GROMACS .gro file of N, CA and C in nm:
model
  456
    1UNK      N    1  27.407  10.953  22.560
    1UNK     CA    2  27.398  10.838  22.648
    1UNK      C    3  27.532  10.763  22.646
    2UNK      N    4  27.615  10.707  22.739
    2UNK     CA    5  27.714  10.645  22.765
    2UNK      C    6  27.655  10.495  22.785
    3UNK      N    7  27.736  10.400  22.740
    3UNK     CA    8  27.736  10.262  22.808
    3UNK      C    9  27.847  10.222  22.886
    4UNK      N   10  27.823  10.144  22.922
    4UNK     CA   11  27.876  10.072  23.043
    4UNK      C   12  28.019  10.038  23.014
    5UNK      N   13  28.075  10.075  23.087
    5UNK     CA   14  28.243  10.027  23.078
    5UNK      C   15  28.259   9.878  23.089
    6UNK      N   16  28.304   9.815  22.962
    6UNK     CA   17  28.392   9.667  22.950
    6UNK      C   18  28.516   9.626  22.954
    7UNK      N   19  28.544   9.545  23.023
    7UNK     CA   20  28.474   9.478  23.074
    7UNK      C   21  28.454   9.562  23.238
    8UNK      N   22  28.406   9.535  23.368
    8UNK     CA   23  28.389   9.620  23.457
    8UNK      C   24  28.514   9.602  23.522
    9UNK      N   25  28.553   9.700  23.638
    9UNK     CA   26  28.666   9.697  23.722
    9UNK      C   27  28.773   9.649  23.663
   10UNK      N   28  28.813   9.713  23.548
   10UNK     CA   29  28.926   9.646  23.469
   10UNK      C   30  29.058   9.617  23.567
   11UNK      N   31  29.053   9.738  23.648
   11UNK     CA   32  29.154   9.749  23.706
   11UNK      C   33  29.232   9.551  23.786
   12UNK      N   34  29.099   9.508  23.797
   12UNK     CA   35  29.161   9.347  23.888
   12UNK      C   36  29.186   9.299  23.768
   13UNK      N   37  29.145   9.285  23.672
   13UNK     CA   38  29.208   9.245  23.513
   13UNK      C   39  29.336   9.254  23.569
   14UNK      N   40  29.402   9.362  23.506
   14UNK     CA   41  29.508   9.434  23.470
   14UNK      C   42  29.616   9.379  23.554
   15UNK      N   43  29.599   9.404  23.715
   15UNK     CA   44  29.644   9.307  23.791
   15UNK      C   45  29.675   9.136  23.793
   16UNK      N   46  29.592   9.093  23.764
   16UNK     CA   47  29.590   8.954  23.742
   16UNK      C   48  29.663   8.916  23.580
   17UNK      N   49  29.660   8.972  23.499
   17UNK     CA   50  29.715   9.004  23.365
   17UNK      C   51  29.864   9.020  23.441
   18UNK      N   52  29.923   9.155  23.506
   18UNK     CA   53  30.039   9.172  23.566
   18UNK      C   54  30.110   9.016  23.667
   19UNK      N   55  30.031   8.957  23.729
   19UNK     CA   56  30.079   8.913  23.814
   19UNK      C   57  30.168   8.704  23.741
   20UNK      N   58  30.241   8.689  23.817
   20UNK     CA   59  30.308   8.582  23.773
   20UNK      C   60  30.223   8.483  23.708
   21UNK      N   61  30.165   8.408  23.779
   21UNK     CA   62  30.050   8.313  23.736
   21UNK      C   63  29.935   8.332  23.730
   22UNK      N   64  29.900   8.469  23.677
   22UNK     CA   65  29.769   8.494  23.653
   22UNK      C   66  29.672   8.496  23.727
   23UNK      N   67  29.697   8.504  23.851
   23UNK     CA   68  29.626   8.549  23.929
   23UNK      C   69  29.514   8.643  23.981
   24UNK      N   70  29.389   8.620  23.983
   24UNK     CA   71  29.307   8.768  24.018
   24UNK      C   72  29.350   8.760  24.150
   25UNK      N   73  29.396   8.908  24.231
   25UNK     CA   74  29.432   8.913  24.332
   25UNK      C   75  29.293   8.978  24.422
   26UNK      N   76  29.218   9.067  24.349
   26UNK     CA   77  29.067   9.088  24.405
   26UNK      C   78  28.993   9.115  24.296
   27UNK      N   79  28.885   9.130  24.293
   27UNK     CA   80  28.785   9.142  24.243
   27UNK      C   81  28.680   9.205  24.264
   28UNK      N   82  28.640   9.301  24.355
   28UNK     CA   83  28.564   9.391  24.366
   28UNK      C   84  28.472   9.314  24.411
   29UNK      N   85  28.321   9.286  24.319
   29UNK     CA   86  28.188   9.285  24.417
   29UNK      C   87  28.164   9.142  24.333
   30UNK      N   88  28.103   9.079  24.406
   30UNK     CA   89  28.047   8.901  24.372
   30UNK      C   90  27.978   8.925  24.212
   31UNK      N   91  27.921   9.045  24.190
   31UNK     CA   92  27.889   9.051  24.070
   31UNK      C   93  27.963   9.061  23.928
   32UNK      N   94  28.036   9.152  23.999
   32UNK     CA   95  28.199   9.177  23.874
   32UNK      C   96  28.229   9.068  23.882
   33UNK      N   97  28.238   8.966  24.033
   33UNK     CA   98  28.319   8.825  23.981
   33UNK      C   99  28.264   8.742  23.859
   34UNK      N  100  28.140   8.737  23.900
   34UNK     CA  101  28.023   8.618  23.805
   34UNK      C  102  28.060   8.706  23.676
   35UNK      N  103  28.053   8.885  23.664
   35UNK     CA  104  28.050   8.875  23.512
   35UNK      C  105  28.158   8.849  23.455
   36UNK      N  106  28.282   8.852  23.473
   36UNK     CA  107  28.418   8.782  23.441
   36UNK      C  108  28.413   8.659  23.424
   37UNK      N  109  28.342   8.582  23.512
   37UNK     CA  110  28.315   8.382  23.482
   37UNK      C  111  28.246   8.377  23.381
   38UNK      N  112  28.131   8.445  23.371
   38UNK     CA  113  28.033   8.431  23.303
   38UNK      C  114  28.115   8.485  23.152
   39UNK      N  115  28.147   8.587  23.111
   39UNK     CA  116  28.243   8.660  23.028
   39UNK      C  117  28.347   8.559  23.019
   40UNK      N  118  28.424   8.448  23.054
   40UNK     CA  119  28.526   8.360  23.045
   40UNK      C  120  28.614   8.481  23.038
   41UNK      N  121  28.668   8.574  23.113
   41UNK     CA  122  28.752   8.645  23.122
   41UNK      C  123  28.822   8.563  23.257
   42UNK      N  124  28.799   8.467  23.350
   42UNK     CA  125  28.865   8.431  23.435
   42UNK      C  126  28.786   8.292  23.454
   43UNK      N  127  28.839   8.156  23.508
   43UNK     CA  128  28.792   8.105  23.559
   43UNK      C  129  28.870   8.034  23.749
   44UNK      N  130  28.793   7.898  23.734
   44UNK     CA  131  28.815   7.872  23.826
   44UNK      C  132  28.794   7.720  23.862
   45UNK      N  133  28.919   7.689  23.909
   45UNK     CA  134  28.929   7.513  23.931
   45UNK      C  135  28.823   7.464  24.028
   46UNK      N  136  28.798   7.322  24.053
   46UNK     CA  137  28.742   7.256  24.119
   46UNK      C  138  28.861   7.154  24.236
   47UNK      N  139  28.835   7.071  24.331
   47UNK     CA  140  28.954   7.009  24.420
   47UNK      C  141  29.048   6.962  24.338
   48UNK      N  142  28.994   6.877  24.202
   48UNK     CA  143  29.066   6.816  24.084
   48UNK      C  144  29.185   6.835  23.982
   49UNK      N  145  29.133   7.009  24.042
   49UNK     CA  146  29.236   7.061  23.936
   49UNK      C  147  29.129   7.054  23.800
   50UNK      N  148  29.002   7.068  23.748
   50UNK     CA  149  28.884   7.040  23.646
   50UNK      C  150  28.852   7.195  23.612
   51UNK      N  151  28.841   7.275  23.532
   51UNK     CA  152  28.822   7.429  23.541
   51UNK      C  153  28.646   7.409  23.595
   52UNK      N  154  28.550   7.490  23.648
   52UNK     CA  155  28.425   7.482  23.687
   52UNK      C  156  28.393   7.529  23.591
   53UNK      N  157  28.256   7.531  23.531
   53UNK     CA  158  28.145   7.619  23.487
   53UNK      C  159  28.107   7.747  23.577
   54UNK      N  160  28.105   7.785  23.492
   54UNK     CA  161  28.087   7.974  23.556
   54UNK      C  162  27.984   8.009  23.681
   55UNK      N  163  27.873   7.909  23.643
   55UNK     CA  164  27.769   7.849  23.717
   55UNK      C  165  27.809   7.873  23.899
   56UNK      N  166  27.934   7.768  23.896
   56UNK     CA  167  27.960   7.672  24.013
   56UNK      C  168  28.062   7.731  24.072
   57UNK      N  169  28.167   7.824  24.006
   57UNK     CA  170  28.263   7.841  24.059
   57UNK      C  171  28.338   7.914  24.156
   58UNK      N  172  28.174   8.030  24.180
   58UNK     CA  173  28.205   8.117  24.324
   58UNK      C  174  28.205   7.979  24.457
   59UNK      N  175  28.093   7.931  24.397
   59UNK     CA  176  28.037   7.802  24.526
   59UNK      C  177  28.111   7.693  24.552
   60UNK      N  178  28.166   7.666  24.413
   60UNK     CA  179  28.252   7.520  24.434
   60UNK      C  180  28.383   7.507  24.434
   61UNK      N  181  28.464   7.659  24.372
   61UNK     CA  182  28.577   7.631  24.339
   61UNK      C  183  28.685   7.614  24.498
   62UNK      N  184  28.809   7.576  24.406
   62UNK     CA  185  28.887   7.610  24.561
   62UNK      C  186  29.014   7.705  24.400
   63UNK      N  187  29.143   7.734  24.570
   63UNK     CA  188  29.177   7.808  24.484
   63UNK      C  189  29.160   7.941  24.424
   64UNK      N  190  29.297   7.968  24.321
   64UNK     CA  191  29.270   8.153  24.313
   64UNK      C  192  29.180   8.129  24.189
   65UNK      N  193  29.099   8.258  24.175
   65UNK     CA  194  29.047   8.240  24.020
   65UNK      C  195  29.169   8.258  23.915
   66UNK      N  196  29.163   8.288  23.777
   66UNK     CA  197  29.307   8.277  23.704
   66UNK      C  198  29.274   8.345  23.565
   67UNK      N  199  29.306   8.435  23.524
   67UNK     CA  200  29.289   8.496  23.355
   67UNK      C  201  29.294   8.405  23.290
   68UNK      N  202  29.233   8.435  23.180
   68UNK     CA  203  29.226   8.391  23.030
   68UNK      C  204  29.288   8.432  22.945
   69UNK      N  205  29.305   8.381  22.832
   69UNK     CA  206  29.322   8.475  22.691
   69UNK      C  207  29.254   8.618  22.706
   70UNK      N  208  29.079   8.550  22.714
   70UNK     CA  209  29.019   8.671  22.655
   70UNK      C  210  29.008   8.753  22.742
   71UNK      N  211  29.066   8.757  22.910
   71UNK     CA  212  29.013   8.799  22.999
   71UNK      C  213  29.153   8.940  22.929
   72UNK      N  214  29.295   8.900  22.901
   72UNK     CA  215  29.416   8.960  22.895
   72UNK      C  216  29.356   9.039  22.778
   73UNK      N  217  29.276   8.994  22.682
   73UNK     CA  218  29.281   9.068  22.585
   73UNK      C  219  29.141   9.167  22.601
   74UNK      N  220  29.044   9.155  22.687
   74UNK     CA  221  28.963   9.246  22.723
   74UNK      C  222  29.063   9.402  22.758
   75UNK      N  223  29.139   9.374  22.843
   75UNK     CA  224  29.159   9.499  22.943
   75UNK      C  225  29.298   9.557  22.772
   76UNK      N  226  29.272   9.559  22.664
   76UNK     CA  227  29.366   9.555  22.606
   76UNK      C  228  29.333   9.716  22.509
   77UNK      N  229  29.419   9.764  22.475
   77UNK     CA  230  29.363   9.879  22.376
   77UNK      C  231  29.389   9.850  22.235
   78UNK      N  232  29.298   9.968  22.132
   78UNK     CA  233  29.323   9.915  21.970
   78UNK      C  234  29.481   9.903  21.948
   79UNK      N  235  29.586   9.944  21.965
   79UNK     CA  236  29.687   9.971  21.910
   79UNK      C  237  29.800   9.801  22.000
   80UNK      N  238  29.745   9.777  22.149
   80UNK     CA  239  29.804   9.677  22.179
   80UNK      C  240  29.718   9.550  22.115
   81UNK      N  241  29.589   9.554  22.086
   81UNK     CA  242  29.574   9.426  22.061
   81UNK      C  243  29.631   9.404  21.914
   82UNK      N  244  29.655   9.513  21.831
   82UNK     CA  245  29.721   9.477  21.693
   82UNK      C  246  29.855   9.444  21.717
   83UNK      N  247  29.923   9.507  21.821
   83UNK     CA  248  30.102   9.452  21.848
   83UNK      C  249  30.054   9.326  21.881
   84UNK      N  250  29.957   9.260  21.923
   84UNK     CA  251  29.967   9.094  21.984
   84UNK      C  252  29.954   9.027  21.870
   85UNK      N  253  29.862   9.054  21.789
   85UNK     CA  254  29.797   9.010  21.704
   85UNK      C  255  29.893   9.001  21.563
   86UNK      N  256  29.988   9.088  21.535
   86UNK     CA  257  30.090   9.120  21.461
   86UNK      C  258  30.219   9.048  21.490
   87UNK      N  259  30.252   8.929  21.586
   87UNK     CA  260  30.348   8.927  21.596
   87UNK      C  261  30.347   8.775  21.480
   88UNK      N  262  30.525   8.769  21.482
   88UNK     CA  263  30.517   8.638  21.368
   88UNK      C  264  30.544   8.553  21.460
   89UNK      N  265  30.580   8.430  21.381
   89UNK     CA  266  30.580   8.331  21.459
   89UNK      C  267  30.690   8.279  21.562
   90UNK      N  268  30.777   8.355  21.560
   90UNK     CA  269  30.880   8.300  21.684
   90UNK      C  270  30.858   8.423  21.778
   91UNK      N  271  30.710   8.509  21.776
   91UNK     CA  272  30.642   8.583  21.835
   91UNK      C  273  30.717   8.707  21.912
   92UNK      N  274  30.811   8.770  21.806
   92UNK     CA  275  30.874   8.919  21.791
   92UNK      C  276  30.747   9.013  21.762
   93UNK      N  277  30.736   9.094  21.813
   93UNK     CA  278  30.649   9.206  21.786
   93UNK      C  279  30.756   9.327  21.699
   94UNK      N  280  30.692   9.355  21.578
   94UNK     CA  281  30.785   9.445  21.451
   94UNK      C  282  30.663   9.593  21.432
   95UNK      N  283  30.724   9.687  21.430
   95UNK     CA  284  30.705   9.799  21.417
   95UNK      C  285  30.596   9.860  21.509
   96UNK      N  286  30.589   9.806  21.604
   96UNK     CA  287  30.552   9.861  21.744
   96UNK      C  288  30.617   9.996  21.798
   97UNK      N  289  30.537  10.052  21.827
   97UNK     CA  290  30.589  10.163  21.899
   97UNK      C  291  30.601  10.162  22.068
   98UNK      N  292  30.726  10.240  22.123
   98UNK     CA  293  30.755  10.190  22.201
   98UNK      C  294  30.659  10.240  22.341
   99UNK      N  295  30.559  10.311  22.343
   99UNK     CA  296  30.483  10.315  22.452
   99UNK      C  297  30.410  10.185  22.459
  100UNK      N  298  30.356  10.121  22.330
  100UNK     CA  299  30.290  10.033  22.319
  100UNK      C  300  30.352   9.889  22.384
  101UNK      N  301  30.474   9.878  22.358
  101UNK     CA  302  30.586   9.760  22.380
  101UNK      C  303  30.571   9.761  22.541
  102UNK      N  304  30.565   9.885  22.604
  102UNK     CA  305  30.618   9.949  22.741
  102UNK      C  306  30.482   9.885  22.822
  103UNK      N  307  30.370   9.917  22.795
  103UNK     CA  308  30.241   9.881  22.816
  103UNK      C  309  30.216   9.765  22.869
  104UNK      N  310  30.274   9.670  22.720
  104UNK     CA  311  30.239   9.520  22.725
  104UNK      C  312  30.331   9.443  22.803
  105UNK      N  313  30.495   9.501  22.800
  105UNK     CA  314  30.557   9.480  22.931
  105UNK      C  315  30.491   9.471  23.060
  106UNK      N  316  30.426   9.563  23.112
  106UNK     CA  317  30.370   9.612  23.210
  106UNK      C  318  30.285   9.530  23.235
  107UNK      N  319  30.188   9.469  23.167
  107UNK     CA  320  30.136   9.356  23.170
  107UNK      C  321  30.159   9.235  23.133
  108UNK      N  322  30.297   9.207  23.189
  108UNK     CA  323  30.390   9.072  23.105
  108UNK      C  324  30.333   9.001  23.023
  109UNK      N  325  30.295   9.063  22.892
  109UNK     CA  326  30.253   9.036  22.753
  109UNK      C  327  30.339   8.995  22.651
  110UNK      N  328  30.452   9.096  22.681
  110UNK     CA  329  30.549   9.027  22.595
  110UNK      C  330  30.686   9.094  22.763
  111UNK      N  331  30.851   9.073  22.665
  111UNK     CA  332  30.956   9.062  22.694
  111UNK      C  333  31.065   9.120  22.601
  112UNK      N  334  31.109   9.163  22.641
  112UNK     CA  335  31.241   9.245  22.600
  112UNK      C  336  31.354   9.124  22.566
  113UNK      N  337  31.429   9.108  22.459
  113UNK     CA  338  31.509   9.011  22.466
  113UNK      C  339  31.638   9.140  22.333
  114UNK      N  340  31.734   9.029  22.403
  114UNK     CA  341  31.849   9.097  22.302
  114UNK      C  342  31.874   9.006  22.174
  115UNK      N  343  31.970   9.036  22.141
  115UNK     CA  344  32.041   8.978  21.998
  115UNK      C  345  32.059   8.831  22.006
  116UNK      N  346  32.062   8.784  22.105
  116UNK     CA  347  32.112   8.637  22.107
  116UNK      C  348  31.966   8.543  22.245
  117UNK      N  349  31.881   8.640  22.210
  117UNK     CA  350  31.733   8.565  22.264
  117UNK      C  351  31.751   8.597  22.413
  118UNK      N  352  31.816   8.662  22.509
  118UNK     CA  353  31.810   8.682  22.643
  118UNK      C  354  31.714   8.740  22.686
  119UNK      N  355  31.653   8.762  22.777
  119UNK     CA  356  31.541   8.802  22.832
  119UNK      C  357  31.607   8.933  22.898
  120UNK      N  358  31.538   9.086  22.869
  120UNK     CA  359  31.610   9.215  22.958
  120UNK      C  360  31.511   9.243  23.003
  121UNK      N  361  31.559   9.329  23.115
  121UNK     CA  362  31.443   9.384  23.192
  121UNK      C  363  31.399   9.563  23.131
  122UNK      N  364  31.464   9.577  22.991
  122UNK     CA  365  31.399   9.690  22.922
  122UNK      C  366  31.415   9.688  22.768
  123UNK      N  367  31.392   9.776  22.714
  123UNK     CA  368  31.427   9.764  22.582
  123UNK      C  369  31.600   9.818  22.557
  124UNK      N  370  31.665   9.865  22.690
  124UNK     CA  371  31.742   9.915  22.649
  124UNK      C  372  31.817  10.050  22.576
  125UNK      N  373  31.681  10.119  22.551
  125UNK     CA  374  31.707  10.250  22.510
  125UNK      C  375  31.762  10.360  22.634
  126UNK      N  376  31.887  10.406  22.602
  126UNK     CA  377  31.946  10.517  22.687
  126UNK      C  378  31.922  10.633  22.664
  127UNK      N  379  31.812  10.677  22.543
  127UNK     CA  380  31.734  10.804  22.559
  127UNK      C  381  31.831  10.883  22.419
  128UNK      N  382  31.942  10.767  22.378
  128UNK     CA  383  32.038  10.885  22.281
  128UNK      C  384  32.014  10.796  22.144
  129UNK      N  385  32.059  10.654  22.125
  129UNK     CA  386  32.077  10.584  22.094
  129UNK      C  387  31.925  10.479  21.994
  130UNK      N  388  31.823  10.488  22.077
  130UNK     CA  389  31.693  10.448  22.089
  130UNK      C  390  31.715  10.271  22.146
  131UNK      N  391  31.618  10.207  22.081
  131UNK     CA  392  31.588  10.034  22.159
  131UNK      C  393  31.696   9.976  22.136
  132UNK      N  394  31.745   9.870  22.173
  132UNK     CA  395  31.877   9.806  22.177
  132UNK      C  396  31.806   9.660  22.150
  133UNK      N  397  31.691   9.609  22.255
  133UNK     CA  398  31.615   9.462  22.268
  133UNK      C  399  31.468   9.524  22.220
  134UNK      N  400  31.454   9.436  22.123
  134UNK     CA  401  31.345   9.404  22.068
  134UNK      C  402  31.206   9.328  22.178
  135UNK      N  403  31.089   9.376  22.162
  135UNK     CA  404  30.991   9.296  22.234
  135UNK      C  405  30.919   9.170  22.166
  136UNK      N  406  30.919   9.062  22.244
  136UNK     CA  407  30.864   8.939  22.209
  136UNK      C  408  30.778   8.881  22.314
  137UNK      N  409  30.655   8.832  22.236
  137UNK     CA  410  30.559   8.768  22.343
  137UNK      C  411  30.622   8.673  22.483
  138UNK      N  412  30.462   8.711  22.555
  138UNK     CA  413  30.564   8.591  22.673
  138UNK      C  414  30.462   8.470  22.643
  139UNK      N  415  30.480   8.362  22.734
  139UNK     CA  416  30.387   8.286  22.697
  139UNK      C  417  30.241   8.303  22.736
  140UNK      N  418  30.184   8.423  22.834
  140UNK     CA  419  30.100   8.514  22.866
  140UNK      C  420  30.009   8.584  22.725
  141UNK      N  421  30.133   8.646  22.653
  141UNK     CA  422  30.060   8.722  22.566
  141UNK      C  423  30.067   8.624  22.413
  142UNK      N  424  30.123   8.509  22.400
  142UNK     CA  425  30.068   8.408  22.313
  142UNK      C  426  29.922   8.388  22.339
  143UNK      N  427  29.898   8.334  22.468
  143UNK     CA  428  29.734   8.269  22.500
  143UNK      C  429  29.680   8.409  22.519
  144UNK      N  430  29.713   8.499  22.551
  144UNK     CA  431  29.621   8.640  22.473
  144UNK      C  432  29.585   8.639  22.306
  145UNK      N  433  29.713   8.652  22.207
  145UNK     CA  434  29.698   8.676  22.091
  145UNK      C  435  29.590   8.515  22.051
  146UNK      N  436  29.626   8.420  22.110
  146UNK     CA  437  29.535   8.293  22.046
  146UNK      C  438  29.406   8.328  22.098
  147UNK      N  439  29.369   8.369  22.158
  147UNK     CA  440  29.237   8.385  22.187
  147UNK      C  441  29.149   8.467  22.097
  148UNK      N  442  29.207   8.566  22.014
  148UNK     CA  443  29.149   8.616  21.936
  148UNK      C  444  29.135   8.505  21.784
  149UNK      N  445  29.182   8.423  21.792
  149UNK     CA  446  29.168   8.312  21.653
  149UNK      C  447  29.072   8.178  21.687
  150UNK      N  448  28.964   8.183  21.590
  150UNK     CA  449  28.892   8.055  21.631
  150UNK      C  450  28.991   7.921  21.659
  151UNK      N  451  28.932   7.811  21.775
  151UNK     CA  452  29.029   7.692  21.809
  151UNK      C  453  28.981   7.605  21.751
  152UNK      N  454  29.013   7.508  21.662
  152UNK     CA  455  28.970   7.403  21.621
  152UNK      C  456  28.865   7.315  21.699
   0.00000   0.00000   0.00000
């Protein structure tokens, strides 16, 4: 017997995870939406700018819906949620492997930065040499990794 794939339609995750401001760009069927609200994998404002209750927010919200922590860290695998979860505190990710780094890029989780904190658009490896920039959270994959720690 198989169960049910979690969370569903990862794929608008993944997207909305990818996209600048977190954006769900679709969402498949009114039901996948509610179970994502309902799941706090996404929510959704009111005119106020007030996040809604999961309840209200197909009906009341305005506005795009928007990821979460837990929504980023649903669509996540064992080996990336330990690179999130592993990083220290000026939030370098250390002994990551680099498909894994490549991944969480991909889902602007973290960032490539060089020797003197610049932001690259790779790690820099020319295939002879290996990584040049180290990966570090973005502020995306901070409120991912915090989501896995109880909040006061």
């Amino acid at each position: 017997m198989t169960g049910k794939a979690y969370p569903p339609a990862p794929k608008h995750l993944r997207a909305a995870c990818a996209h600048p401001e977190g954006h769900l760009t679709s969402h498949g069927s009114r039901a996948t939406l509610q179970a994502y609200l309902d799941d706090g994998l996404v929510y959704r404002n009111d005119a106020d700018g007030y996040r809604l209750p999961a309840e209200t927010a197909q009906a009341q919200g305005v506005g795009p819906y928007v990821i979460t922590g837990a929504g980023r860290r649903a669509i996540l695998n064992e080996s990336q949620l330990a690179a999130i979860d592993s990083a220290d505190e000026d939030g370098a990710l250390r002994n990551v492997s680099w498909p894994t780094a490549a991944a969480l890029a991909r889902l602007a989780l973290v960032e490539y930065r060089d020797a003197t904190g610049t932001p690259q658009p790779t790690d820099g490896d020319d295939g002879r040499t290996g990584p040049k920039h180290r990966p570090f959270l973005t502020p995306a994959g901070v409120e991912a990794a915090r989501a896995a720690k109880p909040q006061p």
